[in-house]
Amino acid sequence: MTWYVLEYHLVSYRRIWRSSVLSSFVLPLLTMLGFGVGVGAYVTGGVDGVPYLDWMVPGLIASTAMQIAIGDSSWPVLGGFEWQRIYFGQAAAPLRVADILDGHLLFIVFRTLTSCTAFLLIATAFGTMHSWWALATLPVAALVGLSVATPTFAYAAAIRSDSYLAILFRLGVIPMSLFSGVFFPVESLPGALRWIAWASPLWHGVDLSRAATLGTAPDWSAVGHLLYLALWAAAGWLLAHRQFRRRLVV
């Protein structure tokens, strides 16, 4: 039954995919050009001996995964309960709560992978990939997407107004995007902020992606990174399932 829910989202996306081209492909490209090429020209010597563009691109891939996943898990989920009320129609069909949740999450993974694949191809054209391990950034991006999408599903299902989503982006998404090692090393932050950065799922995705594209070992254990991201995804799924069940099961 999960696949039917995924099919519904894919059919709906087929009609509106053009509206996502800017956020999924153009903006990451402009960010890479603006920061990687523009700002990178002033970063003499690069970072740890790596040209700034090459160092930053894997972080942007992980950050794109996070932003796509949270963007598609916030207003669309809230709208599924409050505005279009799609979830209630799906719940009236012979679908379990887990089917509704998992089908939508699979669509989030699809969106994340297509966006990050396009980003990876563009970055490869710029000569920023140093290893065939760069292909591993795609499953890492999918895991990063799930690690932030599932708790966002739970949050969006628990609120009734989109004003709370603005709080999520201002206090969660923007700081995580800026201070998780995407644009500069986390070690440059003050001690207390480093621990906050290390606790964010994005930093773990950035470290894995950077190690893959540069062909080096990550700063932390690769298995530890994967388990940590999986823990976020699993805990978020349980919370999301609980919130979906509260609202859909009478």
PDB file of C-alpha atoms in Angstrom:
ATOM      1  CA  MET A   1       0.000   0.000   0.000  1.00  0.00           C
ATOM      2  CA  THR A   2       2.960   2.297   0.606  1.00  0.00           C
ATOM      3  CA  TRP A   3       3.738   2.232  -3.115  1.00  0.00           C
ATOM      4  CA  TYR A   4       0.278   3.543  -3.973  1.00  0.00           C
ATOM      5  CA  VAL A   5       0.892   6.576  -1.768  1.00  0.00           C
ATOM      6  CA  LEU A   6       4.267   7.106  -3.439  1.00  0.00           C
ATOM      7  CA  GLU A   7       2.591   6.830  -6.840  1.00  0.00           C
ATOM      8  CA  TYR A   8       0.078   9.508  -5.832  1.00  0.00           C
ATOM      9  CA  HIS A   9       2.871  11.933  -4.923  1.00  0.00           C
ATOM     10  CA  LEU A  10       4.807  11.153  -8.104  1.00  0.00           C
ATOM     11  CA  VAL A  11       1.747  11.753 -10.286  1.00  0.00           C
ATOM     12  CA  SER A  12       1.081  15.036  -8.489  1.00  0.00           C
ATOM     13  CA  TYR A  13       4.720  16.072  -8.858  1.00  0.00           C
ATOM     14  CA  ARG A  14       4.630  15.337 -12.584  1.00  0.00           C
ATOM     15  CA  ARG A  15       2.249  18.274 -12.943  1.00  0.00           C
ATOM     16  CA  ILE A  16       4.221  20.774 -10.867  1.00  0.00           C
ATOM     17  CA  TRP A  17       7.872  19.713 -11.242  1.00  0.00           C
ATOM     18  CA  ARG A  18       8.739  22.856 -13.241  1.00  0.00           C
ATOM     19  CA  SER A  19       8.065  24.992 -10.164  1.00  0.00           C
ATOM     20  CA  SER A  20      10.838  23.182  -8.274  1.00  0.00           C
ATOM     21  CA  VAL A  21      13.540  23.622 -10.918  1.00  0.00           C
ATOM     22  CA  LEU A  22      14.749  26.923  -9.435  1.00  0.00           C
ATOM     23  CA  SER A  23      15.118  25.679  -5.871  1.00  0.00           C
ATOM     24  CA  SER A  24      16.423  22.241  -6.821  1.00  0.00           C
ATOM     25  CA  PHE A  25      18.926  23.085  -9.545  1.00  0.00           C
ATOM     26  CA  VAL A  26      19.434  26.794 -10.232  1.00  0.00           C
ATOM     27  CA  LEU A  27      19.908  28.057  -6.668  1.00  0.00           C
ATOM     28  CA  PRO A  28      22.515  25.415  -5.730  1.00  0.00           C
ATOM     29  CA  LEU A  29      24.408  26.247  -8.926  1.00  0.00           C
ATOM     30  CA  LEU A  30      24.338  29.971  -8.139  1.00  0.00           C
ATOM     31  CA  THR A  31      25.459  29.255  -4.571  1.00  0.00           C
ATOM     32  CA  MET A  32      28.370  27.188  -5.862  1.00  0.00           C
ATOM     33  CA  LEU A  33      29.376  29.958  -8.249  1.00  0.00           C
ATOM     34  CA  GLY A  34      28.899  32.762  -5.725  1.00  0.00           C
ATOM     35  CA  PHE A  35      30.605  31.176  -2.725  1.00  0.00           C
ATOM     36  CA  GLY A  36      32.837  28.525  -4.251  1.00  0.00           C
ATOM     37  CA  VAL A  37      34.151  30.536  -7.184  1.00  0.00           C
ATOM     38  CA  GLY A  38      33.570  34.112  -5.999  1.00  0.00           C
ATOM     39  CA  VAL A  39      34.488  33.893  -2.317  1.00  0.00           C
ATOM     40  CA  GLY A  40      36.905  31.053  -3.004  1.00  0.00           C
ATOM     41  CA  ALA A  41      39.060  33.394  -5.083  1.00  0.00           C
ATOM     42  CA  TYR A  42      39.887  35.253  -1.848  1.00  0.00           C
ATOM     43  CA  VAL A  43      40.618  32.111   0.190  1.00  0.00           C
ATOM     44  CA  THR A  44      44.287  31.756  -0.655  1.00  0.00           C
ATOM     45  CA  GLY A  45      45.617  28.256  -0.104  1.00  0.00           C
ATOM     46  CA  GLY A  46      42.134  26.811   0.245  1.00  0.00           C
ATOM     47  CA  VAL A  47      41.117  24.841   3.348  1.00  0.00           C
ATOM     48  CA  ASP A  48      43.556  22.212   4.608  1.00  0.00           C
ATOM     49  CA  GLY A  49      45.324  22.443   1.263  1.00  0.00           C
ATOM     50  CA  VAL A  50      42.136  21.784  -0.725  1.00  0.00           C
ATOM     51  CA  PRO A  51      40.804  24.472  -3.107  1.00  0.00           C
ATOM     52  CA  TYR A  52      37.864  26.202  -1.452  1.00  0.00           C
ATOM     53  CA  LEU A  53      35.386  25.257  -4.196  1.00  0.00           C
ATOM     54  CA  ASP A  54      36.345  21.575  -3.957  1.00  0.00           C
ATOM     55  CA  TRP A  55      36.143  21.730  -0.161  1.00  0.00           C
ATOM     56  CA  MET A  56      32.765  23.464  -0.086  1.00  0.00           C
ATOM     57  CA  VAL A  57      30.849  21.543  -2.793  1.00  0.00           C
ATOM     58  CA  PRO A  58      30.282  18.335  -0.779  1.00  0.00           C
ATOM     59  CA  GLY A  59      28.913  20.449   2.050  1.00  0.00           C
ATOM     60  CA  LEU A  60      26.527  22.102  -0.382  1.00  0.00           C
ATOM     61  CA  ILE A  61      25.331  18.697  -1.586  1.00  0.00           C
ATOM     62  CA  ALA A  62      24.513  17.650   1.984  1.00  0.00           C
ATOM     63  CA  SER A  63      22.955  21.047   2.706  1.00  0.00           C
ATOM     64  CA  THR A  64      20.811  20.786  -0.430  1.00  0.00           C
ATOM     65  CA  ALA A  65      19.574  17.395   0.763  1.00  0.00           C
ATOM     66  CA  MET A  66      18.623  18.892   4.112  1.00  0.00           C
ATOM     67  CA  GLN A  67      16.859  21.921   2.645  1.00  0.00           C
ATOM     68  CA  ILE A  68      14.914  19.929   0.037  1.00  0.00           C
ATOM     69  CA  ALA A  69      13.850  17.376   2.641  1.00  0.00           C
ATOM     70  CA  ILE A  70      12.724  19.938   5.214  1.00  0.00           C
ATOM     71  CA  GLY A  71      11.037  22.114   2.587  1.00  0.00           C
ATOM     72  CA  ASP A  72       8.991  19.162   1.314  1.00  0.00           C
ATOM     73  CA  SER A  73       8.236  17.995   4.855  1.00  0.00           C
ATOM     74  CA  SER A  74       6.935  21.252   6.278  1.00  0.00           C
ATOM     75  CA  TRP A  75       4.233  23.119   4.345  1.00  0.00           C
ATOM     76  CA  PRO A  76       3.153  20.057   2.305  1.00  0.00           C
ATOM     77  CA  VAL A  77       2.605  18.014   5.485  1.00  0.00           C
ATOM     78  CA  LEU A  78       0.801  20.842   7.265  1.00  0.00           C
ATOM     79  CA  GLY A  79      -1.309  21.355   4.148  1.00  0.00           C
ATOM     80  CA  GLY A  80      -2.144  17.664   4.040  1.00  0.00           C
ATOM     81  CA  PHE A  81      -3.815  18.080   7.419  1.00  0.00           C
ATOM     82  CA  GLU A  82      -5.097  21.645   7.440  1.00  0.00           C
ATOM     83  CA  TRP A  83      -5.748  22.842   3.874  1.00  0.00           C
ATOM     84  CA  GLN A  84      -6.016  20.170   1.173  1.00  0.00           C
ATOM     85  CA  ARG A  85      -6.654  17.529   3.886  1.00  0.00           C
ATOM     86  CA  ILE A  86      -5.190  14.869   1.617  1.00  0.00           C
ATOM     87  CA  TYR A  87      -4.179  12.649   4.505  1.00  0.00           C
ATOM     88  CA  PHE A  88      -7.757  12.285   5.684  1.00  0.00           C
ATOM     89  CA  GLY A  89      -8.819  11.121   2.243  1.00  0.00           C
ATOM     90  CA  GLN A  90      -5.977   8.607   2.195  1.00  0.00           C
ATOM     91  CA  ALA A  91      -6.884   7.421   5.692  1.00  0.00           C
ATOM     92  CA  ALA A  92     -10.458   6.799   4.490  1.00  0.00           C
ATOM     93  CA  ALA A  93      -9.044   4.347   1.943  1.00  0.00           C
ATOM     94  CA  PRO A  94      -7.674   0.943   3.039  1.00  0.00           C
ATOM     95  CA  LEU A  95      -4.331   2.487   4.010  1.00  0.00           C
ATOM     96  CA  ARG A  96      -2.536   2.236   7.312  1.00  0.00           C
ATOM     97  CA  VAL A  97      -0.988   5.272   8.957  1.00  0.00           C
ATOM     98  CA  ALA A  98       2.430   3.777   8.258  1.00  0.00           C
ATOM     99  CA  ASP A  99       1.552   3.480   4.547  1.00  0.00           C
ATOM    100  CA  ILE A 100       0.612   7.164   4.354  1.00  0.00           C
ATOM    101  CA  LEU A 101       3.732   8.233   6.218  1.00  0.00           C
ATOM    102  CA  ASP A 102       6.171   5.931   4.444  1.00  0.00           C
ATOM    103  CA  GLY A 103       4.814   6.687   0.982  1.00  0.00           C
ATOM    104  CA  HIS A 104       5.311  10.400   1.495  1.00  0.00           C
ATOM    105  CA  LEU A 105       8.779   9.839   2.967  1.00  0.00           C
ATOM    106  CA  LEU A 106       9.777   7.790  -0.085  1.00  0.00           C
ATOM    107  CA  PHE A 107       8.753  10.726  -2.237  1.00  0.00           C
ATOM    108  CA  ILE A 108      10.974  12.969  -0.106  1.00  0.00           C
ATOM    109  CA  VAL A 109      13.872  10.582  -0.758  1.00  0.00           C
ATOM    110  CA  PHE A 110      13.107  10.724  -4.493  1.00  0.00           C
ATOM    111  CA  ARG A 111      13.134  14.528  -4.467  1.00  0.00           C
ATOM    112  CA  THR A 112      16.342  14.606  -2.461  1.00  0.00           C
ATOM    113  CA  LEU A 113      18.138  12.161  -4.747  1.00  0.00           C
ATOM    114  CA  THR A 114      17.109  13.879  -7.986  1.00  0.00           C
ATOM    115  CA  SER A 115      18.223  17.289  -6.719  1.00  0.00           C
ATOM    116  CA  CYS A 116      21.525  16.023  -5.322  1.00  0.00           C
ATOM    117  CA  THR A 117      22.237  13.987  -8.455  1.00  0.00           C
ATOM    118  CA  ALA A 118      21.877  17.123 -10.569  1.00  0.00           C
ATOM    119  CA  PHE A 119      24.131  19.004  -8.146  1.00  0.00           C
ATOM    120  CA  LEU A 120      26.721  16.207  -8.257  1.00  0.00           C
ATOM    121  CA  LEU A 121      26.776  16.248 -12.065  1.00  0.00           C
ATOM    122  CA  ILE A 122      27.250  20.026 -12.141  1.00  0.00           C
ATOM    123  CA  ALA A 123      29.998  19.840  -9.516  1.00  0.00           C
ATOM    124  CA  THR A 124      31.737  17.102 -11.498  1.00  0.00           C
ATOM    125  CA  ALA A 125      31.694  19.343 -14.571  1.00  0.00           C
ATOM    126  CA  PHE A 126      33.583  21.923 -12.476  1.00  0.00           C
ATOM    127  CA  GLY A 127      36.255  19.329 -11.708  1.00  0.00           C
ATOM    128  CA  THR A 128      35.610  19.272  -7.967  1.00  0.00           C
ATOM    129  CA  MET A 129      35.368  15.491  -7.557  1.00  0.00           C
ATOM    130  CA  HIS A 130      38.594  13.757  -6.508  1.00  0.00           C
ATOM    131  CA  SER A 131      37.392  10.169  -6.161  1.00  0.00           C
ATOM    132  CA  TRP A 132      34.825   7.690  -7.461  1.00  0.00           C
ATOM    133  CA  TRP A 133      33.662   7.547  -3.855  1.00  0.00           C
ATOM    134  CA  ALA A 134      31.830  10.780  -4.695  1.00  0.00           C
ATOM    135  CA  LEU A 135      28.928   8.561  -5.802  1.00  0.00           C
ATOM    136  CA  ALA A 136      28.487   7.674  -2.137  1.00  0.00           C
ATOM    137  CA  THR A 137      27.257  11.223  -1.540  1.00  0.00           C
ATOM    138  CA  LEU A 138      23.889  10.171  -2.994  1.00  0.00           C
ATOM    139  CA  PRO A 139      22.965   7.520  -0.397  1.00  0.00           C
ATOM    140  CA  VAL A 140      24.406   9.840   2.245  1.00  0.00           C
ATOM    141  CA  ALA A 141      22.125  12.623   0.931  1.00  0.00           C
ATOM    142  CA  ALA A 142      19.138  10.263   1.128  1.00  0.00           C
ATOM    143  CA  LEU A 143      19.977   9.430   4.746  1.00  0.00           C
ATOM    144  CA  VAL A 144      20.498  13.097   5.624  1.00  0.00           C
ATOM    145  CA  GLY A 145      17.128  13.847   4.036  1.00  0.00           C
ATOM    146  CA  LEU A 146      15.395  11.171   6.107  1.00  0.00           C
ATOM    147  CA  SER A 147      17.168  12.256   9.301  1.00  0.00           C
ATOM    148  CA  VAL A 148      15.661  15.743   9.050  1.00  0.00           C
ATOM    149  CA  ALA A 149      12.421  14.900   7.222  1.00  0.00           C
ATOM    150  CA  THR A 150      11.006  12.523   9.821  1.00  0.00           C
ATOM    151  CA  PRO A 151      11.208  14.936  12.793  1.00  0.00           C
ATOM    152  CA  THR A 152       9.899  17.711  10.514  1.00  0.00           C
ATOM    153  CA  PHE A 153       6.934  15.480   9.629  1.00  0.00           C
ATOM    154  CA  ALA A 154       6.251  15.081  13.354  1.00  0.00           C
ATOM    155  CA  TYR A 155       6.513  18.826  13.947  1.00  0.00           C
ATOM    156  CA  ALA A 156       4.338  19.787  10.976  1.00  0.00           C
ATOM    157  CA  ALA A 157       1.693  17.243  11.995  1.00  0.00           C
ATOM    158  CA  ALA A 158       1.561  18.674  15.514  1.00  0.00           C
ATOM    159  CA  ILE A 159       0.955  22.339  14.626  1.00  0.00           C
ATOM    160  CA  ARG A 160      -2.087  24.112  13.177  1.00  0.00           C
ATOM    161  CA  SER A 161      -0.566  27.300  11.735  1.00  0.00           C
ATOM    162  CA  ASP A 162       2.277  27.840   9.279  1.00  0.00           C
ATOM    163  CA  SER A 163       3.657  30.632  11.454  1.00  0.00           C
ATOM    164  CA  TYR A 164       5.318  27.884  13.484  1.00  0.00           C
ATOM    165  CA  LEU A 165       7.117  26.731  10.345  1.00  0.00           C
ATOM    166  CA  ALA A 166       8.741  30.155  10.048  1.00  0.00           C
ATOM    167  CA  ILE A 167      10.137  29.590  13.547  1.00  0.00           C
ATOM    168  CA  LEU A 168      11.522  26.233  12.446  1.00  0.00           C
ATOM    169  CA  PHE A 169      13.375  27.778   9.518  1.00  0.00           C
ATOM    170  CA  ARG A 170      14.679  30.776  11.444  1.00  0.00           C
ATOM    171  CA  LEU A 171      15.872  28.886  14.510  1.00  0.00           C
ATOM    172  CA  GLY A 172      16.686  25.533  12.957  1.00  0.00           C
ATOM    173  CA  VAL A 173      17.292  25.404   9.229  1.00  0.00           C
ATOM    174  CA  ILE A 174      19.206  28.653   8.716  1.00  0.00           C
ATOM    175  CA  PRO A 175      21.610  28.216  11.672  1.00  0.00           C
ATOM    176  CA  MET A 176      22.196  24.574  10.744  1.00  0.00           C
ATOM    177  CA  SER A 177      22.940  25.556   7.143  1.00  0.00           C
ATOM    178  CA  LEU A 178      25.449  28.208   8.206  1.00  0.00           C
ATOM    179  CA  PHE A 179      27.214  26.538  11.126  1.00  0.00           C
ATOM    180  CA  SER A 180      27.518  22.829  10.258  1.00  0.00           C
ATOM    181  CA  GLY A 181      30.778  22.947   8.341  1.00  0.00           C
ATOM    182  CA  VAL A 182      29.342  23.738   4.926  1.00  0.00           C
ATOM    183  CA  PHE A 183      31.105  27.076   4.376  1.00  0.00           C
ATOM    184  CA  PHE A 184      33.900  26.963   6.949  1.00  0.00           C
ATOM    185  CA  PRO A 185      35.387  24.372   9.329  1.00  0.00           C
ATOM    186  CA  VAL A 186      33.424  23.750  12.504  1.00  0.00           C
ATOM    187  CA  GLU A 187      36.719  24.054  14.395  1.00  0.00           C
ATOM    188  CA  SER A 188      36.568  27.808  13.696  1.00  0.00           C
ATOM    189  CA  LEU A 189      33.554  28.121  16.006  1.00  0.00           C
ATOM    190  CA  PRO A 190      33.770  28.776  19.756  1.00  0.00           C
ATOM    191  CA  GLY A 191      33.833  25.632  21.889  1.00  0.00           C
ATOM    192  CA  ALA A 192      30.174  25.592  22.947  1.00  0.00           C
ATOM    193  CA  LEU A 193      28.934  26.175  19.402  1.00  0.00           C
ATOM    194  CA  ARG A 194      31.103  23.355  18.105  1.00  0.00           C
ATOM    195  CA  TRP A 195      29.178  20.863  20.205  1.00  0.00           C
ATOM    196  CA  ILE A 196      25.892  22.202  18.839  1.00  0.00           C
ATOM    197  CA  ALA A 197      27.235  21.871  15.300  1.00  0.00           C
ATOM    198  CA  TRP A 198      28.481  18.329  15.957  1.00  0.00           C
ATOM    199  CA  ALA A 199      25.045  17.405  17.341  1.00  0.00           C
ATOM    200  CA  SER A 200      23.266  18.500  14.150  1.00  0.00           C
ATOM    201  CA  PRO A 201      22.587  15.776  11.567  1.00  0.00           C
ATOM    202  CA  LEU A 202      23.825  18.034   8.785  1.00  0.00           C
ATOM    203  CA  TRP A 203      27.407  18.089  10.077  1.00  0.00           C
ATOM    204  CA  HIS A 204      27.545  14.300   9.932  1.00  0.00           C
ATOM    205  CA  GLY A 205      26.296  14.371   6.338  1.00  0.00           C
ATOM    206  CA  VAL A 206      28.797  17.085   5.432  1.00  0.00           C
ATOM    207  CA  ASP A 207      31.734  15.174   6.912  1.00  0.00           C
ATOM    208  CA  LEU A 208      30.755  11.967   5.094  1.00  0.00           C
ATOM    209  CA  SER A 209      30.168  13.772   1.791  1.00  0.00           C
ATOM    210  CA  ARG A 210      33.450  15.682   2.008  1.00  0.00           C
ATOM    211  CA  ALA A 211      35.395  12.506   2.722  1.00  0.00           C
ATOM    212  CA  ALA A 212      33.713  10.806  -0.255  1.00  0.00           C
ATOM    213  CA  THR A 213      34.389  13.557  -2.798  1.00  0.00           C
ATOM    214  CA  LEU A 214      37.974  14.143  -1.647  1.00  0.00           C
ATOM    215  CA  GLY A 215      38.770  10.449  -1.282  1.00  0.00           C
ATOM    216  CA  THR A 216      39.915  10.854   2.328  1.00  0.00           C
ATOM    217  CA  ALA A 217      38.840   9.487   5.700  1.00  0.00           C
ATOM    218  CA  PRO A 218      36.101  11.438   7.531  1.00  0.00           C
ATOM    219  CA  ASP A 219      36.965  13.405  10.656  1.00  0.00           C
ATOM    220  CA  TRP A 220      34.755  11.047  12.669  1.00  0.00           C
ATOM    221  CA  SER A 221      33.909   7.363  12.322  1.00  0.00           C
ATOM    222  CA  ALA A 222      31.971   6.653   9.107  1.00  0.00           C
ATOM    223  CA  VAL A 223      29.931   3.986  10.893  1.00  0.00           C
ATOM    224  CA  GLY A 224      29.285   6.408  13.728  1.00  0.00           C
ATOM    225  CA  HIS A 225      28.048   9.040  11.276  1.00  0.00           C
ATOM    226  CA  LEU A 226      25.673   6.566   9.620  1.00  0.00           C
ATOM    227  CA  LEU A 227      24.329   5.242  12.917  1.00  0.00           C
ATOM    228  CA  TYR A 228      23.779   8.760  14.215  1.00  0.00           C
ATOM    229  CA  LEU A 229      21.833   9.783  11.105  1.00  0.00           C
ATOM    230  CA  ALA A 230      19.850   6.532  11.238  1.00  0.00           C
ATOM    231  CA  LEU A 231      19.001   7.250  14.888  1.00  0.00           C
ATOM    232  CA  TRP A 232      17.622  10.669  13.937  1.00  0.00           C
ATOM    233  CA  ALA A 233      15.576   9.099  11.140  1.00  0.00           C
ATOM    234  CA  ALA A 234      14.208   6.312  13.359  1.00  0.00           C
ATOM    235  CA  ALA A 235      13.350   8.566  16.305  1.00  0.00           C
ATOM    236  CA  GLY A 236      11.725  11.080  13.978  1.00  0.00           C
ATOM    237  CA  TRP A 237       9.702   8.326  12.298  1.00  0.00           C
ATOM    238  CA  LEU A 238       8.320   7.141  15.631  1.00  0.00           C
ATOM    239  CA  LEU A 239       7.320  10.692  16.583  1.00  0.00           C
ATOM    240  CA  ALA A 240       5.788  11.328  13.152  1.00  0.00           C
ATOM    241  CA  HIS A 241       3.849   8.066  13.233  1.00  0.00           C
ATOM    242  CA  ARG A 242       2.506   8.970  16.668  1.00  0.00           C
ATOM    243  CA  GLN A 243       1.353  12.414  15.510  1.00  0.00           C
ATOM    244  CA  PHE A 244      -0.172  11.073  12.282  1.00  0.00           C
ATOM    245  CA  ARG A 245      -2.029   8.404  14.216  1.00  0.00           C
ATOM    246  CA  ARG A 246      -3.395  10.956  16.698  1.00  0.00           C
ATOM    247  CA  ARG A 247      -4.872  13.026  13.889  1.00  0.00           C
ATOM    248  CA  LEU A 248      -5.988  10.338  11.458  1.00  0.00           C
ATOM    249  CA  VAL A 249      -7.310   7.545  13.671  1.00  0.00           C
ATOM    250  CA  VAL A 250     -10.628   8.386  15.284  1.00  0.00           C
TER     251      VAL A 250
END
